PDB file of C-alpha atoms in Angstrom:
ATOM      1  CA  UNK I  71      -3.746  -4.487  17.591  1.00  0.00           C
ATOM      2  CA  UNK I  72      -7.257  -6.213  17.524  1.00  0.00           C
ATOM      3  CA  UNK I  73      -9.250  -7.031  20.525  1.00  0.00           C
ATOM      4  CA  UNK I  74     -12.037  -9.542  20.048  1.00  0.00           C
ATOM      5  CA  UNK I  75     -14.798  -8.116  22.250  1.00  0.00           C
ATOM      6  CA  UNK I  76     -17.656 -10.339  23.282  1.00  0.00           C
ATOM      7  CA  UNK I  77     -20.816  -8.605  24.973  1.00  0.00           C
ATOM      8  CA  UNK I  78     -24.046 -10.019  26.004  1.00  0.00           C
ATOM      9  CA  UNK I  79     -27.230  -8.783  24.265  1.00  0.00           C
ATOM     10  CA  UNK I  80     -28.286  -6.688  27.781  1.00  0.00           C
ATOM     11  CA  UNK I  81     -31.735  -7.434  26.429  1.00  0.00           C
ATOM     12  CA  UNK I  82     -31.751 -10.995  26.851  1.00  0.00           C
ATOM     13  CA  UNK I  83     -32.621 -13.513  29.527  1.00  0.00           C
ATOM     14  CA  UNK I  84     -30.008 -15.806  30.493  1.00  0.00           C
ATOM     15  CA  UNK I  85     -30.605 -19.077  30.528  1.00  0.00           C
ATOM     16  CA  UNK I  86     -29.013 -22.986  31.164  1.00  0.00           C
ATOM     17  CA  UNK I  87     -29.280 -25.985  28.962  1.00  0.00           C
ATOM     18  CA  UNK I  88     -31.171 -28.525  30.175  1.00  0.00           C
ATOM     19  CA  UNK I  89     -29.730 -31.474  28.532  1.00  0.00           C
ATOM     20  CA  UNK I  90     -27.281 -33.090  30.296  1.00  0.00           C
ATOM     21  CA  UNK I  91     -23.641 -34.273  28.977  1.00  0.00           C
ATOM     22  CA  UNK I  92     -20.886 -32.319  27.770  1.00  0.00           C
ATOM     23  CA  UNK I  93     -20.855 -28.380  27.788  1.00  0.00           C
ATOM     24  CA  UNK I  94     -21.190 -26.939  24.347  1.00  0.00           C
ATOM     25  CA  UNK I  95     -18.629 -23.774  24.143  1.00  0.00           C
ATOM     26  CA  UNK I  96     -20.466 -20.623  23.455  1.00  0.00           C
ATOM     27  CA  UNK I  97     -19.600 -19.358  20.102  1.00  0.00           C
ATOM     28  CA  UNK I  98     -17.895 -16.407  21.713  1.00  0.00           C
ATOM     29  CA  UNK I  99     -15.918 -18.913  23.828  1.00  0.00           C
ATOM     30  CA  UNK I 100     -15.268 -20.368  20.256  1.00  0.00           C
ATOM     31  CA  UNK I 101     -14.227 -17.326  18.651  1.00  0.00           C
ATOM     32  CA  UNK I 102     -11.807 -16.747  21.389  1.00  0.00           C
ATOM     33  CA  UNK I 103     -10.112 -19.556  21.158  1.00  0.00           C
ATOM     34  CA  UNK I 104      -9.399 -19.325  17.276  1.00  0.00           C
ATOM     35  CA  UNK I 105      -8.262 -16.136  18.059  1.00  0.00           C
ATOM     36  CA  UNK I 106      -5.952 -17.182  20.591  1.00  0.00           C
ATOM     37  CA  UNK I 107      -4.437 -20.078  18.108  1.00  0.00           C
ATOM     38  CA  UNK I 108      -4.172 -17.594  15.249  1.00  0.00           C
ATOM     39  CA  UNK I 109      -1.025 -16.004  14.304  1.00  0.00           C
ATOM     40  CA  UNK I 110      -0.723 -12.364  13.939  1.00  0.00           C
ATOM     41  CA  UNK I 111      -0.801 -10.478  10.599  1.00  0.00           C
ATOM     42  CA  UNK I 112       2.148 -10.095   8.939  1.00  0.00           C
ATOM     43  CA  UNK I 113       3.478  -7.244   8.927  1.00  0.00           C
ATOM     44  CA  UNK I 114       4.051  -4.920   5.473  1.00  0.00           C
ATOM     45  CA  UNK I 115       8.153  -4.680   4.466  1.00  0.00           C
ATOM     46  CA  UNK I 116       8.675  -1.401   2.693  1.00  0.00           C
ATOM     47  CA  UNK I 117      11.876  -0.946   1.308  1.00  0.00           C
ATOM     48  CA  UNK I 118      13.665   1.859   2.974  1.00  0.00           C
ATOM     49  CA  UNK I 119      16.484   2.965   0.165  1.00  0.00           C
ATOM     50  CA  UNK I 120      19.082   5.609   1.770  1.00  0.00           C
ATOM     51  CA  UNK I 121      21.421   7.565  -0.062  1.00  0.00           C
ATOM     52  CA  UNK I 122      24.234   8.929   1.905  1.00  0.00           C
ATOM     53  CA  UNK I 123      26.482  11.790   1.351  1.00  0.00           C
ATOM     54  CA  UNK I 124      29.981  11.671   1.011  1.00  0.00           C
ATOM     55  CA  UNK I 125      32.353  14.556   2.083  1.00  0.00           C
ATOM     56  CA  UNK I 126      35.308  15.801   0.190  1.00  0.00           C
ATOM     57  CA  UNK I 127      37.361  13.221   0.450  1.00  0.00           C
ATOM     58  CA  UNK I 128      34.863  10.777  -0.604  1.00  0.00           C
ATOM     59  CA  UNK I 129      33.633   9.404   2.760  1.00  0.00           C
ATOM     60  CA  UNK I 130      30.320   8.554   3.541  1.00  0.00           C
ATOM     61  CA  UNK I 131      29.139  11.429   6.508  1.00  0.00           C
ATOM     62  CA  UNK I 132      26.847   9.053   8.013  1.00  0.00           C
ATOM     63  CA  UNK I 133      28.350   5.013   8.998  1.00  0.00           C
ATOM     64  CA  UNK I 134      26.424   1.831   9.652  1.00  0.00           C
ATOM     65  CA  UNK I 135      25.986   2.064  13.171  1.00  0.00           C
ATOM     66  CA  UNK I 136      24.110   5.360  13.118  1.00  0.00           C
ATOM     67  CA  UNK I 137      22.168   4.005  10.026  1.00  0.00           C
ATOM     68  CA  UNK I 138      21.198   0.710  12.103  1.00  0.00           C
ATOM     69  CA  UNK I 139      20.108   2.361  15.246  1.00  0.00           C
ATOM     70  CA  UNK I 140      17.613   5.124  13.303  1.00  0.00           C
ATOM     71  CA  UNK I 141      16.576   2.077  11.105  1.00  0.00           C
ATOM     72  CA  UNK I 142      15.897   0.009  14.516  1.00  0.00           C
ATOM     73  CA  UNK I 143      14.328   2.540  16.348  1.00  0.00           C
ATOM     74  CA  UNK I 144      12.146   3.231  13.636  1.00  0.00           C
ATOM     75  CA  UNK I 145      10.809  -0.237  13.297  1.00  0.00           C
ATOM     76  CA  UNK I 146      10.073  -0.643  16.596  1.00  0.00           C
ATOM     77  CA  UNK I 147       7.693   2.255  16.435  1.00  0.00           C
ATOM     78  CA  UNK I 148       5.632   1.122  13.650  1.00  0.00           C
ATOM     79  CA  UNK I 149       5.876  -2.744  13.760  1.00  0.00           C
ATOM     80  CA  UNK I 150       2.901  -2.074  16.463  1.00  0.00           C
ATOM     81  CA  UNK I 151       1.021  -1.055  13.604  1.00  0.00           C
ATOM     82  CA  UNK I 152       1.537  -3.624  10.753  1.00  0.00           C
ATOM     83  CA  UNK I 153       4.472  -1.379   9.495  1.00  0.00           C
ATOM     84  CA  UNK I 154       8.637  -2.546   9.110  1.00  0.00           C
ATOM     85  CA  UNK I 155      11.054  -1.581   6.922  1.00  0.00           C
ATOM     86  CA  UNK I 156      13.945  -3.428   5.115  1.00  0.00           C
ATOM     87  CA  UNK I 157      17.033  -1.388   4.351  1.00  0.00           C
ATOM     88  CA  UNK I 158      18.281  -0.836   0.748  1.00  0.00           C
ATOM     89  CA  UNK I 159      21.890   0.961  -0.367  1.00  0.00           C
ATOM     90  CA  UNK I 160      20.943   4.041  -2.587  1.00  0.00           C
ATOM     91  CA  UNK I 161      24.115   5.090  -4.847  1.00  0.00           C
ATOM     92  CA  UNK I 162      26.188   7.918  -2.748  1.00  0.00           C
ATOM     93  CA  UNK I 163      25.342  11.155  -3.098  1.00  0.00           C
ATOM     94  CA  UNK I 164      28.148  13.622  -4.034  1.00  0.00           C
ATOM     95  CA  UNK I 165      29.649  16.071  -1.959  1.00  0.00           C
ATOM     96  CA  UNK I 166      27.935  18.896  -3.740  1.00  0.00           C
ATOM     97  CA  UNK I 167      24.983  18.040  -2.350  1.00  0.00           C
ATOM     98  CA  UNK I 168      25.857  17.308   1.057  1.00  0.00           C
ATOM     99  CA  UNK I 169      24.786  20.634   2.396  1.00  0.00           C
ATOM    100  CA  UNK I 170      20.799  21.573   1.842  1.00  0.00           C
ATOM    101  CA  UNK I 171      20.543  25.210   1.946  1.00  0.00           C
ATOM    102  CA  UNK I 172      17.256  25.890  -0.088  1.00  0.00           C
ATOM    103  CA  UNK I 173      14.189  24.567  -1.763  1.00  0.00           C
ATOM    104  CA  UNK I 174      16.015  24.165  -4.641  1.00  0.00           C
ATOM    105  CA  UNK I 175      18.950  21.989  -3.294  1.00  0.00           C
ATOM    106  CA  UNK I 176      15.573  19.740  -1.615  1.00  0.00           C
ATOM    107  CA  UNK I 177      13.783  19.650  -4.640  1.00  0.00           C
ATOM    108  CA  UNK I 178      16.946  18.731  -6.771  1.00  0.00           C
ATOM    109  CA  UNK I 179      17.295  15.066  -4.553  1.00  0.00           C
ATOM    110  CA  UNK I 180      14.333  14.543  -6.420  1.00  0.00           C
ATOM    111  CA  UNK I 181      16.768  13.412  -9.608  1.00  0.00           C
ATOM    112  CA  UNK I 182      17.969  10.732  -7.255  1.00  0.00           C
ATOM    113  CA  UNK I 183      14.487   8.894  -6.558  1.00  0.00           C
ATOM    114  CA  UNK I 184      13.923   5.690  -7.448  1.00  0.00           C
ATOM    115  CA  UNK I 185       9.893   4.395  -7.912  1.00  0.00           C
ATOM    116  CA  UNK I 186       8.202   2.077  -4.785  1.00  0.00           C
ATOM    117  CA  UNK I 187      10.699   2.778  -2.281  1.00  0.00           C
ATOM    118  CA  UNK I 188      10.748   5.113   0.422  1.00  0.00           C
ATOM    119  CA  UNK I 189      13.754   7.498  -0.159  1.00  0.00           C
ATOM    120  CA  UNK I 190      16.072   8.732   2.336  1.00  0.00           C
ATOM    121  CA  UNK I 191      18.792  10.986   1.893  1.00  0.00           C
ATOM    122  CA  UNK I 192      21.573  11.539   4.150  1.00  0.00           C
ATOM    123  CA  UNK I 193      23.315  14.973   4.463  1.00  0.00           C
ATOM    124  CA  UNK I 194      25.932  17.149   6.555  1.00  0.00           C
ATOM    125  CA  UNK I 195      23.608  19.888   7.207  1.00  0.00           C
ATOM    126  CA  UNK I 196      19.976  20.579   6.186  1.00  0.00           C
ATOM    127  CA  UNK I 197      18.963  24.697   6.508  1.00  0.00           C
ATOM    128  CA  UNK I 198      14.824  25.538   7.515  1.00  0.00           C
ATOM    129  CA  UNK I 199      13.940  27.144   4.560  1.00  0.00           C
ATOM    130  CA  UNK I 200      11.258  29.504   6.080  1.00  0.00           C
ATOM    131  CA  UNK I 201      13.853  30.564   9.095  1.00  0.00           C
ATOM    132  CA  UNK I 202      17.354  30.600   7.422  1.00  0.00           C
ATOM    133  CA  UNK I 203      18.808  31.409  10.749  1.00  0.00           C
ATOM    134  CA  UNK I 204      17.533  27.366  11.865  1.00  0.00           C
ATOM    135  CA  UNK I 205      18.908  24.409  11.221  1.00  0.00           C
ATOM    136  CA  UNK I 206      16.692  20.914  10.870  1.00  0.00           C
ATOM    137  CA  UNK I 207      17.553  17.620  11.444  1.00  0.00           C
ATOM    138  CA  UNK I 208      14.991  16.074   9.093  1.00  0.00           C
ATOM    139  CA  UNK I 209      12.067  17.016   7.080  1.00  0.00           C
ATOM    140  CA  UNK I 210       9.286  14.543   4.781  1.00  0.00           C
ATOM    141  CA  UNK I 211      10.133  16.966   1.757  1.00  0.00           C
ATOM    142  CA  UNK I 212       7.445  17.622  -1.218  1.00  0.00           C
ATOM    143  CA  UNK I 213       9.139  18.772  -4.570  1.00  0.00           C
ATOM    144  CA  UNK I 214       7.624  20.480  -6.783  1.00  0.00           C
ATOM    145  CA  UNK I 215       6.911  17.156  -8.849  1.00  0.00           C
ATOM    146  CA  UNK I 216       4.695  15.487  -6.625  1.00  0.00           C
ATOM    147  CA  UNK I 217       7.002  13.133  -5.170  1.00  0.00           C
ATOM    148  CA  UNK I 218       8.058  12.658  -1.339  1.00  0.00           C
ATOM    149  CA  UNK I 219      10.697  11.633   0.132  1.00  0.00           C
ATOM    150  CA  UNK I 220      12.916  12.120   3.222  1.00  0.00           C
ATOM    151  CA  UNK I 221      16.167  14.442   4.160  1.00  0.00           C
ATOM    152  CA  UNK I 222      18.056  13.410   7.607  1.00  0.00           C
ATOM    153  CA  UNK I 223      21.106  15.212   8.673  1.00  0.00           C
ATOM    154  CA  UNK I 224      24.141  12.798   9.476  1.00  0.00           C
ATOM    155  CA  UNK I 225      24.134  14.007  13.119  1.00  0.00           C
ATOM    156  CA  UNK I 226      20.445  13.309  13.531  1.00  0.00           C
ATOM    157  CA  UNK I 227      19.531  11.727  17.253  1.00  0.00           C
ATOM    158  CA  UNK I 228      18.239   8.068  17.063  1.00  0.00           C
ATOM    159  CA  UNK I 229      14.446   8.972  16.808  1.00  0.00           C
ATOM    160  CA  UNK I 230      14.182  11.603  14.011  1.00  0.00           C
ATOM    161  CA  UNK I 231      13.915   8.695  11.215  1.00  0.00           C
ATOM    162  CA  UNK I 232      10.812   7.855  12.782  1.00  0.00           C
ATOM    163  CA  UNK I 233       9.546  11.085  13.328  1.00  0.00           C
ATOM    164  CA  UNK I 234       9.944  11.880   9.374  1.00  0.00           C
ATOM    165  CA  UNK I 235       8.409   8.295   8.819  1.00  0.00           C
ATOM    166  CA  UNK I 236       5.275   9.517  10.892  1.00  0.00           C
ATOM    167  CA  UNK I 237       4.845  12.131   8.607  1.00  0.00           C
ATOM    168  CA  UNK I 238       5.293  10.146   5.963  1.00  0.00           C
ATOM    169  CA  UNK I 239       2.213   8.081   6.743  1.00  0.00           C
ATOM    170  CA  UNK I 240       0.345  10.513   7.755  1.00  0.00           C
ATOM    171  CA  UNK I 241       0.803  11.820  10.927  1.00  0.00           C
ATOM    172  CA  UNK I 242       0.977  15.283  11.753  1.00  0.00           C
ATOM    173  CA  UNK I 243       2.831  17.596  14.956  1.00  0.00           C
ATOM    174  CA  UNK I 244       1.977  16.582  18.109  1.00  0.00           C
ATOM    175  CA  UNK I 245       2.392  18.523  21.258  1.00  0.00           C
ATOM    176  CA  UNK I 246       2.070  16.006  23.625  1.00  0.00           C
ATOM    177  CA  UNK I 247       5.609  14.989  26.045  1.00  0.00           C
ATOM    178  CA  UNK I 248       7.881  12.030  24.569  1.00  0.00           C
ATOM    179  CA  UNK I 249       5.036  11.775  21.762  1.00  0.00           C
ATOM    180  CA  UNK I 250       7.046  10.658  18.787  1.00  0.00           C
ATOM    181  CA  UNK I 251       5.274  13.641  16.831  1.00  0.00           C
ATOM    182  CA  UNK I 252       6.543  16.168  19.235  1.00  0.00           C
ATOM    183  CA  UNK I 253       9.530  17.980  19.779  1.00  0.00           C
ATOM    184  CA  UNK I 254       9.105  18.006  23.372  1.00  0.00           C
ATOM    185  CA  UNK I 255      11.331  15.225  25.363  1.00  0.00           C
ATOM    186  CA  UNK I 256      11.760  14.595  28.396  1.00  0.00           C
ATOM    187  CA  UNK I 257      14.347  11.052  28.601  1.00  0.00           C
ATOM    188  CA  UNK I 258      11.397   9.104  28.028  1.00  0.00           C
ATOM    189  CA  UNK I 259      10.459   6.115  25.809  1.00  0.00           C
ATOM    190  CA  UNK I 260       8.551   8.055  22.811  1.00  0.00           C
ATOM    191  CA  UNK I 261       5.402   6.562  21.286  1.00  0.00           C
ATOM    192  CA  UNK I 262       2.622   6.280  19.141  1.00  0.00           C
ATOM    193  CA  UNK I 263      -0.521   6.742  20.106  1.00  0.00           C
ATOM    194  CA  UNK I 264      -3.611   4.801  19.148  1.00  0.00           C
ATOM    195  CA  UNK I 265      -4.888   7.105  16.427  1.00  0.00           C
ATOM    196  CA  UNK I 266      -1.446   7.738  14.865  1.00  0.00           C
ATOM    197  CA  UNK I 267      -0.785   3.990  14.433  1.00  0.00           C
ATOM    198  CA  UNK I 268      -4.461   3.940  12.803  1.00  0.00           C
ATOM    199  CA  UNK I 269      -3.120   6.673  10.597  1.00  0.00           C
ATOM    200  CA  UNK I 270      -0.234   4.513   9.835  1.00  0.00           C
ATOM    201  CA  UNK I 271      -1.920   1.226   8.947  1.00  0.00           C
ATOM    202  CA  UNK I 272      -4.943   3.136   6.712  1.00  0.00           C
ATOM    203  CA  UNK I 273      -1.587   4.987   4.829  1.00  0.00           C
ATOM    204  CA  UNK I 274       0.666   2.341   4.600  1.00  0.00           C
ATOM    205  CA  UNK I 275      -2.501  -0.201   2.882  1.00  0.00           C
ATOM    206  CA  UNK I 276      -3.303   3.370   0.638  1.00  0.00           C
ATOM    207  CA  UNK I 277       0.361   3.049  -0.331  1.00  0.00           C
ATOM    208  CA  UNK I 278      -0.006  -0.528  -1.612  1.00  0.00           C
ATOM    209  CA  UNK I 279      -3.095   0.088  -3.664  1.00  0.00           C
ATOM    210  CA  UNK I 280      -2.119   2.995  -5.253  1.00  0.00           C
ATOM    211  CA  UNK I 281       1.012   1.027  -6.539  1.00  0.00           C
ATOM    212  CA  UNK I 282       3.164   3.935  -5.187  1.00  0.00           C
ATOM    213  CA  UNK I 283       5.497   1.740  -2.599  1.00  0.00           C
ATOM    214  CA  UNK I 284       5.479  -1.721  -3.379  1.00  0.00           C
ATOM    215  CA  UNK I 285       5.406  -4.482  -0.444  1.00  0.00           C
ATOM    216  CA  UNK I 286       9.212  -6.788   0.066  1.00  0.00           C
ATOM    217  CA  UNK I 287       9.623 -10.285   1.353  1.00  0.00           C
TER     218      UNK I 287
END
């Protein structure tokens, strides 16, 4: 979000024109009002590409309305911020890899990535690999290879796309209530703060130069 902010030099004397007929705007008066006229940046599409798991009978563990609301959630977190996302259908994962146990079962999804996209994959359960006693509902996963990309469990609540997302460009735990960062909630709206949507924008325009996502209509 840009402000334009207009200050007087506190140095200066003020003074009035003379002359008389119209009032010429001040150039800060000026500025202003292209500002006002102009449209907002567009925002930058990244193509979100999920891959879902299927069970053993073949089903898909995660359906379209669960899909839409992380996916809508998501973007309304990060639109703020010059960010939005534009779904795409990975192929379906098979059941063999619907529950993520280890490093090795994360790192394997690697197989499945395609190049420019962001890649999510959808699973029935997804073990913390320091803590095998935990369970996670999503992690922004690093194989071995360099690549990133992001695990969700099926069951996920709404918000825990975006959460992986924010670490995805950048951001890391917060500890602050309903912070979209945290894991403390209290019913609340969550949010981004100012410096993690700065985060955001400076990752998401790193992204595009490097090549490694590649901006959609």
């Amino acid at each position: 979000m840009c402000h334009l902010l207009c200050h007087a030099d506190r140095g200066a004397r003020e003074y009035a024109p003379r002359a008389v007929g119209p009032a010429i705007p001040s150039m800060c008066a000026l500025a202003g009002l292209v500002f006002a006229q102009a449209s907002p940046p567009a925002a930058t599409t990244f193509s979100l590409r999920v891959s879902i798991a299927v069970d053993d009978a073949g089903k898909p563990l995660a359906d379209a309305a669960w899909l839409a609301a992380e996916i809508d959630a998501a973007e309304a977190l990060f639109e703020p911020f010059g960010v939005r996302f534009a779904k795409a259908d990975g192929a379906p994962l098979e059941a063999r890899v619907a529950h993520v146990e280890t490093r090795a079962d994360r790192n394997a999804l690697a197989s499945h990535l395609t190049p420019h996209v962001i890649d999510v994959f959808v699973v029935g359960s997804l073990r913390d690999v320091d803590d095998p006693t935990q369970v996670r509902r999503g992690v922004h996963w690093h194989a071995p290879s360099g690549s990133h990309y992001l695990i969700l469990v099926a069951s996920a609540p709404t918000t825990v796309l975006a959460h992986e997302l924010g670490h995805y460009f950048g951001n890391p735990h917060s500890h602050v209530l309903d912070n979209v960062m945290s894991y403390e909630r209290s019913g609340a709206p969550v949010f981004f703060d100012a410096d993690q949507g700065k985060r955001i924008a400076a990752r998401a325009r790193a992204y595009v130069k490097s090549g490694e996502l590649l901006p959609v209509p």
